[in-house]
Amino acid sequence: MSRLQTEVAGNRLRFAGRIDETAQLAPLVGQLPPGPITLVPEDVTFVNSVGLREWIRFVRALRESGHAVTLERVADVLMTQMNLIGELHGLPITSFHAQYECPTCRHEEQPLVDATLPPVACVECGSPMQLADFPERYLTIFRT
Amino acid sequence: MHGERRAQRSLQRLLGATLCRVDVVPDLATATIDEDTIVVVDSAIAMTALDACKRDARAWIAVPGEGLQPADPPAVSALLQAGWDHVVAHPMPLLAEELLATAQKLIRRDCFGLEKYMVWGAEVRAFQLEDAVERDAAVTAIASDVTRVGLPDRIGSLVSVIADELLANALYAAPVDEHGARHRAHDPRDRSRPLAGRDAVTLRWSTDGRYLAIEVRDRWGSIEPAAIEGRLATTKTSTAEGGMGLPLAYACSNQLVVNVAPGALTEVIALLDIRYKPTELARSASFHAFWGDPP
């Protein structure tokens, strides 16, 4: 299981791999340019409770140092866990991956969606897919 | 104890399968309860008498209310916060499977082992950790089996988180020193530590096409279910400062079972239902705490 990889490109910070006890997030705060920051955790594959705590502290540190933080293309595994944490509610998120299932052929995938949870066509049979979980598992974080 | 006749009949037949005497009553006031009674209560009635679970009985079990429909998350949280050791959240048929297993574990005073939740014939796999740094290898082993079975990525992702958290709990939260202090709680989690004697930790898992069960055992028996229940009930408002591992495992499960032989053995079993979509089940997971002698 791969350790967390990060890549800074301008005001965008991409994440790939595991957010766990090996993830070094705090030093990233000092490496970012001033102004708004977009976090792109699309390729995060695993988050445990220690990693989630580090992620919360990282987001908190960014905000406390004056950055306006936006999240984009959030991995499903991180999105559902962030929804459990009250401190993160209201965090701007423009898009995220969510678990969808086709009621016809039971194909599952994680398309990129936004808070409207739009309909998605099944890539295998073309039927309209449905969100495979309760909407609040993804949308609680949008409440302030 | 249920206010609805149809639900009363369902519960009576279900519990009657234990061949123990089953008395059906409409409310708490008409119930005769002693220390050997297993009390099964409609959660709507339980919500009006949250402290009832403090009365002497072998166990207090809250089950879904009207129409045996899935329990509401606020009700599950309130019952856990009040100290109910058994809260069943799911509708039929999970309710039947879960309630019968729970009742028999209590009746037979035999609580340990994931086999009690699997049908006969299900293979059980095990990973005995020789060192604390083998946690990743153990999680990889179970994740690999999930893929081999053909379960979707969604289940694989949940299984990895649950196994990782239960193992971390056994490795770092369970060990206590002679004063009862949890002296491993702040150990670096990437440090090697040979696991022998009381430090031994075992991961087992199994699936029978209905459930996927993940079981982690430690030899400390130091877990306090009452303390856990309070944390499970407050996950959503957590500030994420401390004690998030078991609440996260609970949030990823459909049923979390804690079996304790105080001072000797703790076994935590997480069950995932792999038949139904999450939206066909309850929004909250069920929780059970049992005490017993080690096997």
Coordinates of C-alpha atoms in Angstrom, one line a residue, chain B residues 55-241:
Chain B
R55 CA -32.1 -2.5 36.1
D56 CA -30.8 -5.9 36.9
A57 CA -31.3 -8.4 34.0
R58 CA -29.1 -10.7 32.0
A59 CA -29.3 -8.2 29.2
W60 CA -31.3 -5.3 27.7
I61 CA -31.7 -5.4 24.0
A62 CA -33.3 -2.6 22.0
V63 CA -34.9 -3.5 18.7
P64 CA -36.5 -1.4 15.9
G65 CA -39.9 0.0 16.7
E66 CA -42.9 0.5 14.5
G67 CA -43.1 -2.2 11.8
L68 CA -39.6 -3.3 12.8
Q69 CA -38.4 -0.7 10.3
P70 CA -34.7 0.5 10.5
A71 CA -33.9 2.4 13.7
D72 CA -33.4 6.1 13.5
P73 CA -29.8 7.3 14.0
P74 CA -30.8 9.7 16.9
A75 CA -32.5 6.8 18.7
V76 CA -29.5 4.5 18.3
S77 CA -27.2 7.3 19.5
A78 CA -29.4 8.1 22.5
L79 CA -29.6 4.4 23.5
L80 CA -25.8 4.0 23.2
Q81 CA -25.2 7.2 25.2
A82 CA -27.6 5.9 27.9
G83 CA -25.6 2.7 28.2
W84 CA -27.7 0.1 26.4
D85 CA -25.3 -2.8 25.7
H86 CA -27.4 -4.2 22.8
V87 CA -28.9 -2.0 20.1
V88 CA -30.3 -3.7 17.0
A89 CA -30.7 -1.1 14.2
H90 CA -31.6 -3.2 11.2
P91 CA -34.9 -4.5 9.7
M92 CA -35.6 -8.1 8.8
P93 CA -33.9 -10.4 7.8
L94 CA -30.8 -8.9 9.5
L95 CA -32.9 -8.4 12.7
A96 CA -33.7 -12.1 12.9
E97 CA -30.2 -13.2 12.3
E98 CA -28.7 -10.7 14.7
L99 CA -31.3 -11.1 17.5
L100 CA -31.1 -14.9 17.5
A101 CA -27.3 -14.9 17.6
T102 CA -27.4 -12.3 20.4
A103 CA -30.0 -14.2 22.4
Q104 CA -28.1 -17.5 22.1
K105 CA -24.8 -16.0 23.1
L106 CA -26.4 -14.7 26.2
I107 CA -28.4 -17.9 27.0
R108 CA -25.4 -20.1 26.5
R109 CA -22.9 -17.7 28.1
D110 CA -20.7 -18.3 25.1
C111 CA -19.8 -15.1 23.4
F112 CA -16.5 -15.5 21.6
G113 CA -15.8 -16.3 17.9
L114 CA -17.0 -14.9 14.6
E115 CA -18.3 -18.4 13.7
K116 CA -21.5 -17.5 15.5
Y117 CA -22.4 -15.1 12.7
M118 CA -21.5 -17.3 9.8
V119 CA -23.4 -20.2 8.2
W120 CA -21.8 -23.6 8.3
G121 CA -19.2 -24.1 5.5
A122 CA -17.8 -20.6 5.5
E123 CA -14.0 -20.6 5.5
V124 CA -12.3 -18.7 8.3
R125 CA -8.9 -17.2 7.6
A126 CA -6.4 -16.0 10.2
F127 CA -3.4 -13.8 10.4
Q128 CA -1.3 -14.0 13.6
L129 CA 0.8 -10.8 13.9
E130 CA 4.4 -11.6 15.0
D131 CA 5.3 -7.9 15.2
A132 CA 3.4 -4.6 15.4
V133 CA 4.7 -3.5 12.0
E134 CA 2.8 -6.4 10.4
R135 CA -0.4 -4.5 10.6
D136 CA -0.1 -3.4 7.0
A137 CA 0.6 -7.0 5.9
A138 CA -2.5 -8.2 7.8
V139 CA -4.7 -5.5 6.2
T140 CA -3.3 -6.3 2.8
A141 CA -4.0 -10.0 3.3
I142 CA -7.7 -9.4 4.1
A143 CA -8.1 -6.9 1.3
S144 CA -6.6 -9.4 -1.1
D145 CA -9.2 -12.0 -0.1
V146 CA -12.0 -9.5 -0.5
T147 CA -10.9 -8.9 -4.1
R148 CA -10.6 -12.7 -4.7
V149 CA -14.1 -13.2 -3.5
G150 CA -15.3 -10.7 -6.1
L151 CA -16.7 -8.2 -3.7
P152 CA -16.9 -4.6 -4.9
D153 CA -14.3 -1.9 -4.2
R154 CA -16.7 -0.3 -1.8
I155 CA -16.5 -3.3 0.5
G156 CA -12.8 -3.6 0.0
S157 CA -12.3 0.0 1.1
L158 CA -14.5 -0.4 4.2
V159 CA -12.7 -3.7 5.2
S160 CA -9.3 -2.1 5.0
V161 CA -10.3 0.8 7.3
I162 CA -12.1 -1.5 9.8
A163 CA -9.2 -4.1 9.9
D164 CA -6.6 -1.3 10.3
E165 CA -8.5 0.4 13.1
L166 CA -9.3 -2.8 15.1
L167 CA -5.7 -3.9 14.8
A168 CA -4.4 -0.5 15.9
N169 CA -6.8 -0.6 18.9
A170 CA -5.5 -4.1 19.9
L171 CA -1.9 -3.1 19.4
Y172 CA -1.8 0.4 21.0
A173 CA -5.0 1.0 23.1
A174 CA -5.4 -2.4 24.7
P175 CA -2.1 -3.0 26.5
V176 CA -2.2 -1.7 30.1
D177 CA 0.6 -1.6 32.7
E178 CA 0.3 -2.7 36.4
H179 CA -1.5 0.6 37.2
G180 CA -4.0 0.2 34.4
A181 CA -2.4 2.9 32.3
R182 CA -2.6 2.4 28.5
H183 CA 1.2 2.7 28.1
R184 CA 1.3 1.9 24.4
A185 CA -1.2 4.5 23.3
H186 CA 1.4 7.0 22.1
D187 CA 3.9 4.6 20.7
P188 CA 5.1 5.5 17.1
R189 CA 3.0 3.3 14.9
D190 CA 5.8 2.5 12.5
R191 CA 8.1 1.0 15.2
S192 CA 8.9 -2.7 15.3
R193 CA 7.6 -4.5 18.5
P194 CA 7.7 -8.3 18.7
L195 CA 4.3 -9.6 19.8
A196 CA 4.4 -12.5 22.2
G197 CA 2.5 -13.7 25.3
R198 CA -0.1 -11.1 26.2
D199 CA 1.0 -8.9 23.4
A200 CA -0.3 -11.4 20.8
V201 CA -2.8 -10.1 18.4
T202 CA -4.9 -12.1 15.9
L203 CA -6.9 -11.1 12.9
R204 CA -9.5 -13.5 11.5
W205 CA -12.1 -13.0 8.8
S206 CA -14.8 -14.9 6.9
T207 CA -17.6 -14.4 4.5
D208 CA -20.6 -16.6 3.8
G209 CA -22.3 -14.5 1.0
R210 CA -24.4 -12.7 3.6
Y211 CA -21.9 -11.1 5.9
L212 CA -18.2 -10.4 5.8
A213 CA -16.9 -10.7 9.4
I214 CA -13.7 -9.2 10.7
E215 CA -12.5 -10.3 14.1
V216 CA -9.5 -9.0 16.1
R217 CA -8.4 -10.4 19.4
D218 CA -6.0 -9.2 22.0
R219 CA -5.1 -10.8 25.4
W220 CA -5.6 -7.8 27.6
G221 CA -9.4 -7.8 28.2
S222 CA -9.0 -4.1 29.0
I223 CA -11.7 -2.6 26.9
E224 CA -14.6 -0.8 28.6
P225 CA -17.7 -1.1 26.5
A226 CA -19.5 1.7 28.4
A227 CA -16.7 4.1 27.5
I228 CA -16.9 3.0 23.8
E229 CA -20.6 3.4 23.6
G230 CA -20.4 7.0 24.6
R231 CA -17.8 7.7 21.8
L232 CA -19.8 5.8 19.2
A233 CA -22.8 8.0 20.0
T234 CA -20.9 11.2 19.4
T235 CA -18.9 10.4 16.3
K236 CA -20.5 13.0 14.1
T237 CA -19.8 15.9 16.4
S238 CA -16.2 14.8 17.2
T239 CA -13.5 17.3 16.9
A240 CA -11.3 14.4 15.9
E241 CA -9.0 14.8 19.0

